[in-house]
Structures are given as C-alpha cells and as structure tokens.
PDB file of C-alpha atoms and ligand atoms in Angstrom:
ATOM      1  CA  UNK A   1       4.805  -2.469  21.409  1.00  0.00           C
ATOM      2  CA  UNK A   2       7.220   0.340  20.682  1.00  0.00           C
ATOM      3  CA  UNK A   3       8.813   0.622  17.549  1.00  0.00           C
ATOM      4  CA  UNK A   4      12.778  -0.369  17.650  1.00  0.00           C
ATOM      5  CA  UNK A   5      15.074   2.371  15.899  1.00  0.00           C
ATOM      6  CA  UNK A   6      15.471   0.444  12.829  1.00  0.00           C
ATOM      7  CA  UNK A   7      11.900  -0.182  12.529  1.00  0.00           C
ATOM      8  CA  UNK A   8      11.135   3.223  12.811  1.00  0.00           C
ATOM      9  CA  UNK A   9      13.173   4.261  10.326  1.00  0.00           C
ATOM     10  CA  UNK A  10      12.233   1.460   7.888  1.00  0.00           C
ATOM     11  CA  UNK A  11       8.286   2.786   8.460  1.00  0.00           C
ATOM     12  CA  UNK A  12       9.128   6.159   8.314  1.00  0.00           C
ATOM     13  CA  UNK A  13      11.108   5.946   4.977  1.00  0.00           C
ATOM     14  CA  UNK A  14       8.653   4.116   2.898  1.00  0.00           C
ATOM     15  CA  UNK A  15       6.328   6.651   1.365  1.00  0.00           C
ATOM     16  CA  UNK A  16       3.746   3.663  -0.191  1.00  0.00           C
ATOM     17  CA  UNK A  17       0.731   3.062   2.543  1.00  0.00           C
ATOM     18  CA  UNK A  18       0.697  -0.765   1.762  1.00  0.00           C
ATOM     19  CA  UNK A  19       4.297  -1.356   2.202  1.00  0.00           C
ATOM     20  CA  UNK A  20       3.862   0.705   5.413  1.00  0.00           C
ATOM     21  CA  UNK A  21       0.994  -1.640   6.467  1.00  0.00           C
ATOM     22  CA  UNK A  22       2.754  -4.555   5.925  1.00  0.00           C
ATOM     23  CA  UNK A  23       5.680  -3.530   8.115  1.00  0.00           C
ATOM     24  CA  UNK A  24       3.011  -3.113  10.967  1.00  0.00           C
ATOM     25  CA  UNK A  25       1.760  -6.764  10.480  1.00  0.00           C
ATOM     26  CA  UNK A  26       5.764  -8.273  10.457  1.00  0.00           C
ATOM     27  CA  UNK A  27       6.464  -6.419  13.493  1.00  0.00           C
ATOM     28  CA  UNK A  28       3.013  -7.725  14.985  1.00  0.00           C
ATOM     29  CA  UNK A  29       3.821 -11.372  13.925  1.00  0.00           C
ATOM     30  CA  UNK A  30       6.023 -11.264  17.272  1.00  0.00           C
ATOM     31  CA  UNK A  31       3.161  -9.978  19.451  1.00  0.00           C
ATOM     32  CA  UNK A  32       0.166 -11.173  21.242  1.00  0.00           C
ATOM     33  CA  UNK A  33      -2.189  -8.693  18.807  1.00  0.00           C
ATOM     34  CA  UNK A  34      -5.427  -9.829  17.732  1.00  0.00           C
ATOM     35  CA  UNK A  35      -7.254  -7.009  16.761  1.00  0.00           C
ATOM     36  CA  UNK A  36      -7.675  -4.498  13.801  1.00  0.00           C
ATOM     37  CA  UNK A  37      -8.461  -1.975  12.860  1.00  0.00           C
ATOM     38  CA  UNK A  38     -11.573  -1.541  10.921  1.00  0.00           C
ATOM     39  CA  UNK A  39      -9.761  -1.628   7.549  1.00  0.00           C
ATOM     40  CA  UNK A  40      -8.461  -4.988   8.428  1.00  0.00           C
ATOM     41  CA  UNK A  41      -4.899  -3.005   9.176  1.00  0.00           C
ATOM     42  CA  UNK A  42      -2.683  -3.392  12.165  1.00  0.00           C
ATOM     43  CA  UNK A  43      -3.633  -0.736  14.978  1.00  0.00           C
ATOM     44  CA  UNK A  44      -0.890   1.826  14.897  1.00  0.00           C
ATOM     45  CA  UNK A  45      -0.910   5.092  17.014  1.00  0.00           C
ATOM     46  CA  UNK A  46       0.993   7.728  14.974  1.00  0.00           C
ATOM     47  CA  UNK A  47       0.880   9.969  18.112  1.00  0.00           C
ATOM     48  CA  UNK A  48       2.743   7.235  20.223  1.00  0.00           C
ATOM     49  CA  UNK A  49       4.267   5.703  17.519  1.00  0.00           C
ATOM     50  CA  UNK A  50       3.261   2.312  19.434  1.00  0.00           C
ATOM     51  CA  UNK A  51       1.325  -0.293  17.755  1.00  0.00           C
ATOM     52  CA  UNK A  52      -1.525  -0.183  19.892  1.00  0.00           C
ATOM     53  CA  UNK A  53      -1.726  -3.210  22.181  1.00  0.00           C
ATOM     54  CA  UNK A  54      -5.826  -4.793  22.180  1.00  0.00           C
ATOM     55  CA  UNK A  55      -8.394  -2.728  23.783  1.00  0.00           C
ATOM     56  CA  UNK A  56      -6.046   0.294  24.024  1.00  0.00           C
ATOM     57  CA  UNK A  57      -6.726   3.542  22.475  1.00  0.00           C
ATOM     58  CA  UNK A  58      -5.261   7.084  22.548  1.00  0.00           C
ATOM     59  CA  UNK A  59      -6.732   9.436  24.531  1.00  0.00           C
ATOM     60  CA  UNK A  60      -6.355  12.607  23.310  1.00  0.00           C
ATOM     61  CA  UNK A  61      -6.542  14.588  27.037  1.00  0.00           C
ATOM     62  CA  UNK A  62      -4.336  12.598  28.260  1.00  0.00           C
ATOM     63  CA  UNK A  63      -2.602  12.307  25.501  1.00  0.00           C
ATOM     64  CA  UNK A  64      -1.346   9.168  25.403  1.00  0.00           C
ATOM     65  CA  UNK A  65      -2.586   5.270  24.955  1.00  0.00           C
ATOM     66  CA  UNK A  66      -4.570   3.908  27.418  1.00  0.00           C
ATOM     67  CA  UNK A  67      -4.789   0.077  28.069  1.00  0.00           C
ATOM     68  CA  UNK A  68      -8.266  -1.396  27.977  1.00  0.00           C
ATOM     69  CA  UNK A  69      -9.484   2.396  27.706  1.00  0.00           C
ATOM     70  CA  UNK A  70     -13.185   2.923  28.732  1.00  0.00           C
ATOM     71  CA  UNK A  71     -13.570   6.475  28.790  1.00  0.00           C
ATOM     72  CA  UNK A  72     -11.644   9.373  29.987  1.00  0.00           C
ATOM     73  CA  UNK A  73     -13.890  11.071  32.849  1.00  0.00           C
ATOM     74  CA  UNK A  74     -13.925  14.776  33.417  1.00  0.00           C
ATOM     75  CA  UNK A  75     -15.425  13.820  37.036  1.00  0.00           C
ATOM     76  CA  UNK A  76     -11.424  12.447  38.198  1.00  0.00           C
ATOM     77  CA  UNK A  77      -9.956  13.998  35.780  1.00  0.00           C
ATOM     78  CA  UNK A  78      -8.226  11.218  34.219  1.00  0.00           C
ATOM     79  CA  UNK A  79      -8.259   8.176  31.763  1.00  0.00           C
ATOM     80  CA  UNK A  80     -10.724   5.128  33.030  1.00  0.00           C
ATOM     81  CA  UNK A  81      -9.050   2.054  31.663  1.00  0.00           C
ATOM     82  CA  UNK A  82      -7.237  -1.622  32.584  1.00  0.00           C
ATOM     83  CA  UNK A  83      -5.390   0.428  35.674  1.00  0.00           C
ATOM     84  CA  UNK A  84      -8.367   1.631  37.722  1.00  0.00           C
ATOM     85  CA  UNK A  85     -11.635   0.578  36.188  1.00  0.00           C
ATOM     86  CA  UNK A  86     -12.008  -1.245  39.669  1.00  0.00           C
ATOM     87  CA  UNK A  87     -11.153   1.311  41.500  1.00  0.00           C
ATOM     88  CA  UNK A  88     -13.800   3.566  39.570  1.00  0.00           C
ATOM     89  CA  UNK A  89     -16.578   1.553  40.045  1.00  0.00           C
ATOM     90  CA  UNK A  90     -15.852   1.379  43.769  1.00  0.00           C
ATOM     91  CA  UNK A  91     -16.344   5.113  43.424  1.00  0.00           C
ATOM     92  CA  UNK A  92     -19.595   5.235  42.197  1.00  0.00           C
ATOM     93  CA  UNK A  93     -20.840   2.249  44.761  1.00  0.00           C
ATOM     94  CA  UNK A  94     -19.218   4.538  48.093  1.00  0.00           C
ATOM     95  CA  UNK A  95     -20.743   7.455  46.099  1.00  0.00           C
ATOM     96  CA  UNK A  96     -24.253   6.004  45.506  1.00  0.00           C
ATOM     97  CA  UNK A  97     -24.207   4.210  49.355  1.00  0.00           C
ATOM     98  CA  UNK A  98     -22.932   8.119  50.382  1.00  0.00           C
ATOM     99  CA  UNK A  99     -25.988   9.621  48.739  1.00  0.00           C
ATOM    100  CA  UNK A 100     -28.655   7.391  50.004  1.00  0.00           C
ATOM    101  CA  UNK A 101     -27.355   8.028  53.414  1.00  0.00           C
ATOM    102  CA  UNK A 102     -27.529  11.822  53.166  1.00  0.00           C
ATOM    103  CA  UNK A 103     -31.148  11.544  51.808  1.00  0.00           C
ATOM    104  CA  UNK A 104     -32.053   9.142  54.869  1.00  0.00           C
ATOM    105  CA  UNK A 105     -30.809  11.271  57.474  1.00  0.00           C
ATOM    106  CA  UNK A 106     -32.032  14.540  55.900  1.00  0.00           C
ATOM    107  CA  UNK A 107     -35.194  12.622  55.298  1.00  0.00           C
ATOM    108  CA  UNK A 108     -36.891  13.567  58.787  1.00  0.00           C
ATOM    109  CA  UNK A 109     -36.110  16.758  58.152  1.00  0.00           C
ATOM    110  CA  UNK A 110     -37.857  17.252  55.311  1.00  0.00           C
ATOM    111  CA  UNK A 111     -40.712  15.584  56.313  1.00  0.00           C
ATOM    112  CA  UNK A 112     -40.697  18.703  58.985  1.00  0.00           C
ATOM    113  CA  UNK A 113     -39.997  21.051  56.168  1.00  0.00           C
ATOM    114  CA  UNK A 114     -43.492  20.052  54.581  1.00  0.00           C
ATOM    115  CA  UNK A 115     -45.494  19.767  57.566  1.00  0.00           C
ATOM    116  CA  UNK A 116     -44.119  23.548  58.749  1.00  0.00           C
ATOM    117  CA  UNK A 117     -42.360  22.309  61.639  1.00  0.00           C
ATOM    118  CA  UNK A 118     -39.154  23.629  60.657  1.00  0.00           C
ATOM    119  CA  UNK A 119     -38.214  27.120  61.796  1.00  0.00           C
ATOM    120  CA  UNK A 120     -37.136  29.634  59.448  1.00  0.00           C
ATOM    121  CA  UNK A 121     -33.744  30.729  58.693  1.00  0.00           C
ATOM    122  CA  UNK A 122     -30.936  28.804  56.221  1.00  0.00           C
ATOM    123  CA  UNK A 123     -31.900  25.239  57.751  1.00  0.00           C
ATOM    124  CA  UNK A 124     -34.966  25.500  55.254  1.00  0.00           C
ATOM    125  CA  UNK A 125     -32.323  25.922  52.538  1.00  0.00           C
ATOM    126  CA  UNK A 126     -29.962  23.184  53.735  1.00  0.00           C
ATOM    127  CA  UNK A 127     -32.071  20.703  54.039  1.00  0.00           C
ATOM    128  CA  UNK A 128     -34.074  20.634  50.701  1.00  0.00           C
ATOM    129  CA  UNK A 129     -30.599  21.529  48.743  1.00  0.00           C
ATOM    130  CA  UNK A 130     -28.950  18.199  50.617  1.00  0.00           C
ATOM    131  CA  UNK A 131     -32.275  16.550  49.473  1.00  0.00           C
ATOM    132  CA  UNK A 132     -32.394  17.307  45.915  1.00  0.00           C
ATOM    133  CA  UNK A 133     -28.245  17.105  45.565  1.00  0.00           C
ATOM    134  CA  UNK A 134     -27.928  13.563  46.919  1.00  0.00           C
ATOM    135  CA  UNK A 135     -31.736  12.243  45.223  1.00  0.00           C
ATOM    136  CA  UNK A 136     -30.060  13.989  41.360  1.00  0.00           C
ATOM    137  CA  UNK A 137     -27.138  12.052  42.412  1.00  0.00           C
ATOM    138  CA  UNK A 138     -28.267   8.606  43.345  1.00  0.00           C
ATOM    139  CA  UNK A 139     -30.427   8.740  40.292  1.00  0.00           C
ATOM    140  CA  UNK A 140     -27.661   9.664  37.622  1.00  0.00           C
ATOM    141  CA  UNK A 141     -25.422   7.119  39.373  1.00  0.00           C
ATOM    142  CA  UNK A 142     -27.407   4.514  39.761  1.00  0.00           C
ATOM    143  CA  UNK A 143     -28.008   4.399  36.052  1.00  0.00           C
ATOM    144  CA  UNK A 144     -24.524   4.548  34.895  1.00  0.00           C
ATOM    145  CA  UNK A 145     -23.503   2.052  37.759  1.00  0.00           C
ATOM    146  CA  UNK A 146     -26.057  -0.223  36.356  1.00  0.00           C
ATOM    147  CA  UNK A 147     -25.051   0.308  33.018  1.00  0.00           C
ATOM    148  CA  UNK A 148     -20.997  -0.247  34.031  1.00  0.00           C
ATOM    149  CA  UNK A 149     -22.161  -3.368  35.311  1.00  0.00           C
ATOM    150  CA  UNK A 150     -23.685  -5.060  32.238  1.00  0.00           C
ATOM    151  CA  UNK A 151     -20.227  -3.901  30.819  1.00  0.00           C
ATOM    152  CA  UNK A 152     -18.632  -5.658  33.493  1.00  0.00           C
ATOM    153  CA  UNK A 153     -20.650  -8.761  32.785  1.00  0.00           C
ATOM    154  CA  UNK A 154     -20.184  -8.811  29.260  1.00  0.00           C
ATOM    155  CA  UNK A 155     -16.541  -8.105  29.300  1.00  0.00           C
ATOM    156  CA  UNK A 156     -17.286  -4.642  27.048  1.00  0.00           C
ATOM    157  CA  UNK A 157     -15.315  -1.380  27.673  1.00  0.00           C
ATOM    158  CA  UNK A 158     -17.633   1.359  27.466  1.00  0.00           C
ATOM    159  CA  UNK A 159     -16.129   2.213  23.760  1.00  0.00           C
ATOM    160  CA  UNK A 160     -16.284  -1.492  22.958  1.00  0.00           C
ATOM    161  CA  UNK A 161     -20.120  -1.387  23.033  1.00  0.00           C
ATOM    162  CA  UNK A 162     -20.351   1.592  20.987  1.00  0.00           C
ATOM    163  CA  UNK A 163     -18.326  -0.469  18.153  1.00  0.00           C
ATOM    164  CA  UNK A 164     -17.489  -3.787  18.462  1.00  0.00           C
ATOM    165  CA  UNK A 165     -13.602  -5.058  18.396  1.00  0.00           C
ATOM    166  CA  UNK A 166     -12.394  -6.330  15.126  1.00  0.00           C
ATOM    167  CA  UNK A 167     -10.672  -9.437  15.445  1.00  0.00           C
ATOM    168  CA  UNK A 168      -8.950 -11.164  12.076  1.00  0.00           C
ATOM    169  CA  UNK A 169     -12.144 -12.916  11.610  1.00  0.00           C
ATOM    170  CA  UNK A 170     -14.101  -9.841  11.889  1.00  0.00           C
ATOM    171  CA  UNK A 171     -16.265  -7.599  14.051  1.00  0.00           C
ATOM    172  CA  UNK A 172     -17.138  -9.337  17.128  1.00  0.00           C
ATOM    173  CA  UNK A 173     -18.957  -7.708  20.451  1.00  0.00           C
ATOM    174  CA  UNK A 174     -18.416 -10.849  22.588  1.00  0.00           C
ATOM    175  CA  UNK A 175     -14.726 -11.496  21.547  1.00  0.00           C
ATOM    176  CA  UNK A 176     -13.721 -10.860  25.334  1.00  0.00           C
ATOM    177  CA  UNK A 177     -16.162 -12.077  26.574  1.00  0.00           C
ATOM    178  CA  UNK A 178     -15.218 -15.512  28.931  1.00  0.00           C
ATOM    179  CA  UNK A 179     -18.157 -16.294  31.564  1.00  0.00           C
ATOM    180  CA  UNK A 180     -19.767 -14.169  33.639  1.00  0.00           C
ATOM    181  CA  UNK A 181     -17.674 -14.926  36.418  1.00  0.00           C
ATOM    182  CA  UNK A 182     -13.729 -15.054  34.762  1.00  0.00           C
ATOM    183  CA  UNK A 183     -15.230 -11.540  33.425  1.00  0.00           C
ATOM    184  CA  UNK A 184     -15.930 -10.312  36.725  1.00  0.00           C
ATOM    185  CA  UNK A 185     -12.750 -11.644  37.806  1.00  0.00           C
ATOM    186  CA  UNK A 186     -10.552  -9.915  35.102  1.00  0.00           C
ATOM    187  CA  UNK A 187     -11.833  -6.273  37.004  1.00  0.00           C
ATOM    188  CA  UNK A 188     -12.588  -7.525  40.864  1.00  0.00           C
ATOM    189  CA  UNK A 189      -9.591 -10.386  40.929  1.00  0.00           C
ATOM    190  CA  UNK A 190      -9.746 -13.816  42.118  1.00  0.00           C
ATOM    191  CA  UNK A 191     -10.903 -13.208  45.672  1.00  0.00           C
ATOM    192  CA  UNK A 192     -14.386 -12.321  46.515  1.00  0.00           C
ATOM    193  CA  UNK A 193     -13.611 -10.779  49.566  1.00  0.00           C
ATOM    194  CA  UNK A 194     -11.436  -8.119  48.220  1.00  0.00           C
ATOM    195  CA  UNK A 195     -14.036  -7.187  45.518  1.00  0.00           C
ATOM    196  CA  UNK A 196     -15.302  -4.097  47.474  1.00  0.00           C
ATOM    197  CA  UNK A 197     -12.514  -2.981  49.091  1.00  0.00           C
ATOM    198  CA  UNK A 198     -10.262  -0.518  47.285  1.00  0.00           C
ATOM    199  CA  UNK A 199      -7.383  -2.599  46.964  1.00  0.00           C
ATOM    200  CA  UNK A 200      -5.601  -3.651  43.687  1.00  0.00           C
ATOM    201  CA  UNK A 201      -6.334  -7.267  43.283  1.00  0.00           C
ATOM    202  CA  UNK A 202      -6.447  -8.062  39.747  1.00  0.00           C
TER     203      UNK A 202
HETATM  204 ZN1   ZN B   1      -1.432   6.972  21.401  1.00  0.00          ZN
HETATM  205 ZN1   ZN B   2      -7.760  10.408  29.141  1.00  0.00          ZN
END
C-alpha cells in the first residue's frame, strides 16, 4: 500500500488535485481497495504516504495507520484495531468478572459496615472504597462491553458506527457485515474454545 519511488515522485510533482486523484485510483486498480473516501476519492494518508488499506485510519497518538482502527484507548495506552481488538475485549470480560468478585467478597463486609459491626479504624475505609471502586467499574464496563459487542455482531469498528464506510456504490453501515457468526469469527477465530482465552486465533 506504500507508494513505489516513481510513484511518489509522479504524485508529488503534479501540482493539479484531479490528476493527483487519479494517480491514487491507477495505483489502487492493483489492490484489494474498496472503500472511499467521502468525496468518492481514493483514501490516501499524506502522513504515511500509504494509500490507506479498508478500515484503516491514522491515528494521530500513535501516529501512524492503524488496520481496522476502533479507537485509540488512553486506558492501554495504545491503538485498538485488527491486531488486538480480541485481546481488548478479553480485558474488559477478566476486568468486569474481576470487579464482581471484589464486590462479592467485600459484600459481607459491608453488610457489617451498615449494621455497626465493623470496628473502627481504616477497615471502615477499605471496605466501602473497594465497594464503590469495583460497583463504578462493573457499571462503566458493562456498558461499553455491551456496546463492543453489538459492534462485534454487526461487524462495525467503533468509528465505523459513528460514519458509515463508503464503498464505490456509496455509504453503507452493513458493508462488513457477513452473519453473525463469520463476524464473530473474524475477532474470536474459528474455534470456540479459544474464544476466551487470550490467545491469537484469528
Ligand atoms: Zn497514516
Ligand atoms: Zn493510537
């Protein structure tokens, strides 16, 4: 998707947009690329100077193009895309199974923190902040799990539903979208018993 030296230069000396443009679409002819941008033009990353391969865009944090790009997370710190979007969802299932097990074993406790069992000193403190932490917690992440996973379904990066991929026949929010289960397969892989383990299977 890179540009070769001599198509770089040809690009790079023609000053007229549309000639530019139509470089873009010769050089695409020879690749699988189905989308555009929302012109109608071929999607070209003048930071990369790649022509962006489908469902990638450029992050500019990471500063580079990101395949199948769904957001760039300030939680890990890094791009959320076609390399790890598995692996990130695994995240926030441990996570959510993590918090409901802190809230079930502090739940006793607090119980005894509202009757006036509990004896005074920091335990007071540490139990209703592991309470409050891990219920904030499950909450938030249960509602962007849930909300990943209707993604999932529908075969929509997160930037994909806010504006639907433009094919060559237009806009279209469903243009990945395969069956419920080949779209499930494209992030978990073929084999249902590796879906929840953290292992690349795709
Ligand atoms: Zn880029
Ligand atoms: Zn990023």
């Amino acid at each position: 998707f890179q540009l070769s030296y001599s198509d770089k230069d040809r690009y790079e000396r023609e000053e007229r947009p549309d000639a530019q443009k139509q470089i873009l679409v010769d050089i695409a002819k020879s690749l699988p690329i189905f989308t555009r941008a929302t012109s109608g033009a071929i999607r070209f990353c003048d930071r990369c100077q790649v022509l962006k391969p489908d469902r990638s865009h450029h992050c500019s944090v990471c500063e580079t193009c990101v395949l199948k790009m769904d957001h760039h997370c300030p939680w890990v710190n890094n791009c959320v895309g076609f390399s790890n979007y598995k692996f990130f969802l695994l995240f926030l299932s441990y996570s959510m199974v993590y918090c409901v097990f802190i809230s079930a074993s502090v739940f006793r406790f607090f119980i005894n923190f509202w009757v006036g069992d509990l004896p005074n000193g920091p335990a007071k403190f540490h139990v209703l902040f592991l309470m409050f932490v891990a219920l904030m917690f499950l909450v938030s992440l249960m509602f962007l799990l849930g909300y990943h996973c209707w993604l999932v379904v529908q075969n929509r990066s997160t930037l994909e539903a806010f504006s639907a991929p433009v094919f060559t026949t237009g806009p279209d929010r469903n243009g990945f979208n395969v069956g419920v289960r080949r779209n499930l397969q494209q992030v978990f892989g073929d084999n249902k018993r590796l879906w929840f383990l953290p292992l690349c299977t795709r």
